[in-house]
Coordinates of N, CA, C and O in Angstrom, one line a residue:
M10 N 0.8 -1.2 0.0 CA 0.0 0.0 0.0 C 0.9 1.2 0.0 O 1.7 1.4 0.8
T11 N 0.6 2.1 -0.9 CA 1.4 3.4 -1.0 C 0.6 4.5 -0.5 O -0.6 4.7 -0.8
I12 N 1.2 5.3 0.4 CA 0.5 6.5 0.9 C 1.1 7.7 0.1 O 2.3 7.8 0.0
H13 N 0.2 8.5 -0.3 CA 0.6 9.6 -1.1 C 0.9 10.8 -0.2 O 0.3 10.9 0.9
F14 N 1.7 11.7 -0.8 CA 2.0 12.9 -0.1 C 0.8 13.7 0.4 O 0.7 14.1 1.6
K15 N -0.3 13.8 -0.4 CA -1.5 14.6 0.0 C -2.2 13.9 1.2 O -2.7 14.6 2.0
E16 N -2.2 12.6 1.2 CA -2.8 11.9 2.3 C -2.0 12.2 3.6 O -2.6 12.4 4.7
L17 N -0.7 12.1 3.5 CA 0.2 12.4 4.7 C 0.0 13.8 5.1 O -0.1 14.1 6.4
E18 N -0.1 14.7 4.2 CA -0.2 16.2 4.5 C -1.6 16.4 5.2 O -1.7 17.1 6.2
F19 N -2.6 15.8 4.7 CA -3.9 15.9 5.3 C -3.9 15.4 6.8 O -4.4 16.0 7.7
K20 N -3.3 14.2 6.9 CA -3.2 13.6 8.3 C -2.4 14.5 9.2 O -2.7 14.7 10.4
Y21 N -1.3 15.1 8.7 CA -0.4 16.0 9.4 C -1.2 17.2 9.9 O -1.2 17.5 11.1
I22 N -1.9 17.8 9.0 CA -2.7 19.0 9.3 C -3.8 18.7 10.4 O -4.0 19.5 11.3
N23 N -4.3 17.5 10.3 CA -5.4 17.1 11.3 C -4.8 16.4 12.5 O -5.6 15.9 13.3
K24 N -3.5 16.4 12.6 CA -2.9 15.8 13.8 C -3.3 14.4 14.0 O -3.7 13.9 15.0
N25 N -3.3 13.6 12.8 CA -3.8 12.3 12.8 C -2.8 11.3 12.2 O -3.1 10.2 11.8
L26 N -1.5 11.6 12.3 CA -0.4 10.8 11.7 C -0.1 9.7 12.8 O 0.1 10.0 14.0
T27 N 0.2 8.5 12.3 CA 0.8 7.5 13.2 C 2.3 7.9 13.2 O 2.7 8.6 12.3
I28 N 3.0 7.3 14.0 CA 4.5 7.5 14.1 C 5.1 7.1 12.8 O 6.0 7.7 12.2
E29 N 4.7 5.9 12.3 CA 5.2 5.4 11.0 C 5.0 6.4 9.9 O 5.8 6.7 9.0
E30 N 3.8 6.9 9.8 CA 3.4 7.9 8.8 C 4.2 9.2 9.0 O 4.6 9.9 8.0
A31 N 4.4 9.6 10.3 CA 5.2 10.8 10.5 C 6.6 10.6 10.0 O 7.2 11.6 9.4
K32 N 7.2 9.4 10.1 CA 8.5 9.2 9.6 C 8.6 9.2 8.1 O 9.5 9.7 7.5
L33 N 7.5 8.6 7.5 CA 7.4 8.7 6.0 C 7.3 10.1 5.5 O 7.9 10.5 4.5
F34 N 6.4 10.9 6.2 CA 6.2 12.3 5.8 C 7.5 13.1 6.0 O 7.9 13.9 5.1
L35 N 8.2 12.8 7.0 CA 9.5 13.5 7.3 C 10.5 13.2 6.2 O 11.1 14.1 5.7
T36 N 10.6 12.0 5.8 CA 11.5 11.5 4.8 C 11.2 12.2 3.5 O 12.0 12.7 2.8
Y37 N 9.9 12.2 3.2 CA 9.4 12.9 1.9 C 9.7 14.4 1.9 O 10.3 14.9 0.9
L38 N 9.5 15.1 3.0 CA 9.7 16.5 3.1 C 11.2 16.8 3.1 O 11.6 17.8 2.4
E39 N 12.0 16.0 3.7 CA 13.5 16.2 3.6 C 14.1 16.1 2.2 O 15.0 16.7 1.9
K40 N 13.4 15.3 1.4 CA 13.8 15.1 0.0 C 13.2 16.2 -0.9 O 13.5 16.3 -2.1
N41 N 12.2 16.9 -0.4 CA 11.5 18.0 -1.1 C 11.4 19.3 -0.4 O 10.3 19.8 -0.1
L42 N 12.5 19.8 0.0 CA 12.6 21.0 0.8 C 12.0 22.3 0.1 O 11.7 23.2 0.8
H43 N 11.7 22.2 -1.2 CA 11.1 23.3 -1.9 C 9.6 23.5 -1.6 O 9.0 24.5 -1.9
L44 N 9.0 22.4 -1.0 CA 7.6 22.5 -0.8 C 7.3 23.5 0.3 O 8.1 23.8 1.2
E45 N 6.1 24.1 0.2 CA 5.6 25.1 1.1 C 5.6 24.5 2.5 O 5.1 23.4 2.7
F46 N 6.0 25.2 3.5 CA 6.0 24.8 4.9 C 6.9 23.6 5.2 O 6.9 23.1 6.3
A47 N 7.8 23.2 4.3 CA 8.6 22.0 4.5 C 9.5 22.1 5.7 O 9.5 21.2 6.6
E48 N 10.2 23.2 5.9 CA 11.1 23.3 7.0 C 10.4 23.3 8.3 O 10.9 22.6 9.3
R49 N 9.3 24.0 8.4 CA 8.6 24.1 9.7 C 8.0 22.7 10.0 O 8.0 22.2 11.1
R50 N 7.5 22.0 9.0 CA 6.9 20.7 9.2 C 8.0 19.7 9.6 O 7.8 18.8 10.4
I51 N 9.2 19.8 9.0 CA 10.3 18.9 9.3 C 10.6 19.0 10.8 O 10.8 18.1 11.5
K52 N 10.7 20.3 11.2 CA 11.0 20.6 12.7 C 9.9 20.0 13.6 O 10.3 19.3 14.6
N53 N 8.7 20.2 13.2 CA 7.6 19.6 14.0 C 7.6 18.1 14.0 O 7.4 17.5 15.1
L54 N 7.8 17.5 12.9 CA 7.8 16.1 12.8 C 8.9 15.5 13.6 O 8.7 14.5 14.3
K55 N 10.1 16.1 13.5 CA 11.2 15.6 14.3 C 10.9 15.6 15.8 O 11.2 14.7 16.6
R56 N 10.3 16.7 16.3 CA 9.9 16.9 17.6 C 8.9 15.8 18.0 O 9.0 15.1 19.1
I57 N 7.9 15.6 17.2 CA 6.8 14.6 17.4 C 7.4 13.2 17.6 O 7.1 12.4 18.5
I58 N 8.3 12.9 16.6 CA 9.0 11.5 16.6 C 9.8 11.3 17.8 O 9.8 10.3 18.4
A59 N 10.6 12.4 18.1 CA 11.5 12.3 19.3 C 10.7 12.1 20.6 O 11.1 11.3 21.5
S60 N 9.6 12.8 20.7 CA 8.7 12.7 21.9 C 8.2 11.3 22.0 O 8.2 10.7 23.1
N61 N 7.7 10.8 20.9 CA 7.1 9.4 20.9 C 8.2 8.4 21.3 O 7.9 7.5 22.0
E62 N 9.4 8.5 20.7 CA 10.4 7.6 21.0 C 10.9 7.7 22.5 O 11.2 6.7 23.1
G63 N 10.8 8.9 23.0 CA 11.1 9.1 24.4 C 10.1 8.4 25.3 O 10.5 7.8 26.3
L64 N 8.8 8.5 24.9 CA 7.8 7.8 25.7 C 8.0 6.3 25.6 O 7.8 5.5 26.6
I65 N 8.3 5.8 24.4 CA 8.5 4.4 24.2 C 9.7 3.9 25.1 O 9.6 2.8 25.7
N66 N 10.8 4.6 25.1 CA 11.9 4.3 25.9 C 11.6 4.3 27.4 O 12.0 3.4 28.2
A67 N 10.8 5.3 27.8 CA 10.5 5.4 29.2 C 9.5 4.2 29.6 O 9.7 3.6 30.7
N68 N 8.6 3.9 28.8 CA 7.7 2.8 29.0 C 8.5 1.4 29.1 O 8.3 0.6 30.0
K69 N 9.5 1.3 28.2 CA 10.3 0.1 28.2 C 11.1 0.0 29.5 O 11.2 -1.1 30.1
K70 N 11.7 1.1 29.9 CA 12.5 1.1 31.2 C 11.6 0.8 32.4 O 12.0 0.0 33.3
R71 N 10.4 1.3 32.4 CA 9.4 1.1 33.5 C 9.0 -0.4 33.5 O 9.0 -1.0 34.5
E72 N 8.8 -1.0 32.3 CA 8.4 -2.4 32.2 C 9.5 -3.3 32.7 O 9.3 -4.3 33.4
E73 N 10.8 -2.9 32.3 CA 11.9 -3.7 32.8 C 12.1 -3.6 34.3 O 12.3 -4.6 34.9
H74 N 11.9 -2.5 34.9 CA 11.9 -2.3 36.3 C 10.8 -3.1 37.0 O 11.1 -3.8 38.0
N75 N 9.6 -3.0 36.5 CA 8.5 -3.8 37.1 C 8.8 -5.3 37.0 O 8.5 -6.0 37.9
L76 N 9.3 -5.7 35.9 CA 9.7 -7.2 35.7 C 10.7 -7.6 36.8 O 10.6 -8.7 37.4
E77 N 11.7 -6.7 36.9 CA 12.8 -7.0 37.9 C 12.2 -7.1 39.3 O 12.5 -8.0 40.1
L78 N 11.3 -6.2 39.7 CA 10.6 -6.3 41.0 C 9.8 -7.5 41.1 O 9.8 -8.1 42.2
A79 N 9.1 -7.9 40.1 CA 8.3 -9.1 40.1 C 9.2 -10.3 40.3 O 8.8 -11.3 41.1
K80 N 10.3 -10.4 39.7 CA 11.3 -11.5 39.9 C 11.8 -11.5 41.4 O 11.9 -12.6 42.0
L81 N 12.1 -10.3 41.9 CA 12.5 -10.2 43.3 C 11.4 -10.7 44.3 O 11.7 -11.4 45.3
Y82 N 10.2 -10.4 43.9 CA 9.0 -10.8 44.7 C 8.9 -12.3 44.7 O 8.7 -13.0 45.8
V83 N 9.1 -12.9 43.6 CA 9.1 -14.4 43.5 C 10.2 -15.0 44.3 O 10.0 -16.0 45.1
D84 N 11.4 -14.4 44.2 CA 12.5 -14.9 45.1 C 12.2 -14.8 46.6 O 12.5 -15.7 47.4
L85 N 11.6 -13.6 46.9 CA 11.2 -13.4 48.3 C 10.2 -14.4 48.8 O 10.4 -15.0 49.9
T86 N 9.2 -14.7 48.0 CA 8.2 -15.7 48.5 C 8.8 -17.1 48.5 O 8.4 -17.9 49.4
K87 N 9.8 -17.4 47.7 CA 10.4 -18.7 47.8 C 11.2 -18.8 49.1 O 11.2 -19.9 49.7
K88 N 11.8 -17.7 49.5 CA 12.5 -17.7 50.8 C 11.5 -17.9 51.9 O 11.8 -18.7 52.9
W89 N 10.3 -17.2 51.8 CA 9.3 -17.4 52.9 C 8.9 -18.9 52.9 O 8.8 -19.5 54.0
E90 N 8.7 -19.5 51.8 CA 8.3 -20.9 51.7 C 9.4 -21.8 52.3 O 9.1 -22.8 53.0
S91 N 10.7 -21.4 52.1 CA 11.8 -22.3 52.6 C 11.8 -22.2 54.1 O 12.4 -23.1 54.8
H92 N 11.2 -21.2 54.7 CA 11.1 -21.1 56.2 C 9.7 -21.7 56.7 O 9.4 -21.5 57.9
G93 N 9.0 -22.3 55.8 CA 7.7 -22.9 56.3 C 6.5 -22.1 56.0 O 5.4 -22.4 56.5
A94 N 6.6 -20.9 55.4 CA 5.5 -20.1 55.2 C 4.6 -20.7 54.1 O 5.1 -21.4 53.2
Y95 N 3.3 -20.3 54.1 CA 2.4 -20.8 53.1 C 1.4 -19.7 52.9 O 1.2 -18.8 53.7
F96 N 0.7 -19.8 51.7 CA -0.3 -18.8 51.5 C -1.7 -19.5 51.2 O -1.8 -20.6 50.9
V97 N -2.7 -18.6 51.5 CA -4.1 -19.0 51.2 C -4.7 -18.0 50.4 O -4.6 -16.8 50.7
Q98 N -5.3 -18.4 49.2 CA -5.8 -17.4 48.3 C -7.3 -17.5 48.3 O -7.9 -18.6 48.2
K99 N -8.0 -16.4 48.5 CA -9.5 -16.3 48.4 C -9.8 -15.2 47.5 O -9.6 -14.0 47.9
H100 N -10.4 -15.5 46.4 CA -10.8 -14.5 45.4 C -9.7 -13.6 45.0 O -8.7 -14.1 44.4
T101 N -9.7 -12.3 45.4 CA -8.7 -11.4 45.0 C -7.7 -11.1 46.2 O -6.9 -10.2 46.0
M102 N -7.7 -11.9 47.2 CA -6.9 -11.7 48.3 C -6.0 -12.9 48.6 O -6.5 -14.1 48.6
T103 N -4.7 -12.7 48.8 CA -3.8 -13.8 49.2 C -3.2 -13.4 50.6 O -2.7 -12.3 50.7
K104 N -3.3 -14.4 51.5 CA -2.7 -14.1 52.8 C -1.5 -15.2 53.0 O -1.7 -16.3 52.7
W105 N -0.4 -14.6 53.5 CA 0.7 -15.5 53.8 C 0.8 -15.7 55.3 O 0.6 -14.8 56.1
Y106 N 1.1 -17.0 55.7 CA 1.1 -17.4 57.1 C 2.4 -18.1 57.4 O 3.0 -18.8 56.5
L107 N 2.8 -17.9 58.6 CA 3.9 -18.6 59.2 C 3.3 -19.3 60.4 O 2.8 -18.6 61.3
D108 N 3.3 -20.6 60.5 CA 2.5 -21.3 61.5 C 1.1 -20.9 61.2 O 0.6 -21.1 60.2
S109 N 0.4 -20.3 62.2 CA -1.0 -19.9 62.0 C -1.1 -18.4 62.0 O -2.2 -17.9 62.0
E110 N 0.0 -17.7 62.0 CA 0.0 -16.2 62.1 C 0.1 -15.6 60.7 O 1.1 -15.9 59.9
C111 N -0.9 -14.8 60.3 CA -0.8 -14.1 59.0 C 0.2 -12.9 59.1 O 0.1 -12.1 60.0
F112 N 1.2 -12.9 58.2 CA 2.2 -11.9 58.3 C 2.2 -11.0 57.1 O 2.9 -9.9 57.1
Y113 N 1.4 -11.3 56.1 CA 1.4 -10.5 54.9 C 0.1 -10.8 54.1 O -0.3 -11.9 53.9
T114 N -0.5 -9.7 53.7 CA -1.8 -9.8 52.8 C -1.5 -9.1 51.5 O -1.1 -7.9 51.5
W115 N -1.9 -9.7 50.4 CA -1.8 -9.1 49.1 C -3.1 -9.2 48.4 O -3.8 -10.2 48.4
F116 N -3.5 -8.1 47.7 CA -4.7 -8.0 47.0 C -4.4 -8.0 45.5 O -3.5 -7.2 45.1
S117 N -5.0 -8.8 44.7 CA -4.7 -8.8 43.2 C -5.2 -7.5 42.7 O -6.1 -6.8 43.2
G118 N -4.4 -7.0 41.7 CA -4.7 -5.8 41.0 C -3.8 -4.6 41.6 O -3.7 -3.6 41.0
V119 N -3.1 -4.9 42.7 CA -2.2 -3.9 43.3 C -0.9 -4.0 42.5 O -0.4 -5.1 42.2
H120 N -0.4 -2.9 42.1 CA 0.8 -2.8 41.3 C 2.0 -3.3 42.1 O 2.2 -3.0 43.3
V121 N 2.9 -4.0 41.4 CA 4.2 -4.5 42.0 C 5.0 -3.4 42.7 O 5.6 -3.5 43.7
L122 N 5.0 -2.2 42.1 CA 5.7 -1.0 42.6 C 5.2 -0.7 44.0 O 6.0 -0.3 44.9
D123 N 3.9 -0.8 44.2 CA 3.3 -0.4 45.5 C 3.5 -1.6 46.5 O 3.6 -1.4 47.7
E124 N 3.4 -2.8 46.0 CA 3.4 -4.0 46.9 C 4.7 -4.5 47.3 O 4.9 -5.0 48.5
F125 N 5.7 -4.4 46.5 CA 7.0 -5.0 46.8 C 7.6 -4.5 48.1 O 8.1 -5.2 48.9
P126 N 7.6 -3.1 48.3 CA 8.2 -2.7 49.6 C 7.5 -3.3 50.8 O 8.2 -3.6 51.8
K127 N 6.2 -3.4 50.8 CA 5.4 -4.0 51.9 C 5.8 -5.5 52.0 O 6.0 -6.0 53.2
A128 N 5.9 -6.2 50.9 CA 6.3 -7.6 51.0 C 7.7 -7.8 51.5 O 7.9 -8.6 52.4
K129 N 8.6 -6.9 51.2 CA 10.0 -7.0 51.6 C 10.0 -6.7 53.2 O 10.8 -7.4 53.8
K130 N 9.2 -5.8 53.6 CA 9.2 -5.5 55.0 C 8.6 -6.7 55.8 O 9.0 -6.9 56.9
A131 N 7.6 -7.4 55.2 CA 7.0 -8.5 55.9 C 8.0 -9.6 56.1 O 8.0 -10.3 57.1

């Protein structure tokens, strides 16, 4: 499927470009600097693309951090189990016990960033 310059221009004007389309339009404009508004649009497109890539990188770093915390949580619960702890799960709540004493309660849907410090303290 070929996207024509006029389609990209229309989407640009209406702020409806995907990032892939923004990159295509940028490439086209860089090869056609004689077009009206080309320089201004090039600057705007570069800013839009850089902003999007920054968001993608930030999301990737956050996901990597969350995954690392999740792995640490698994290791932590394995240590608890090695000391005889066990858990009981009821619907959206999980309770950890040592002997018959509950020492930690976790509710599903709670984000690992919020929960890990509490689990580590337990």
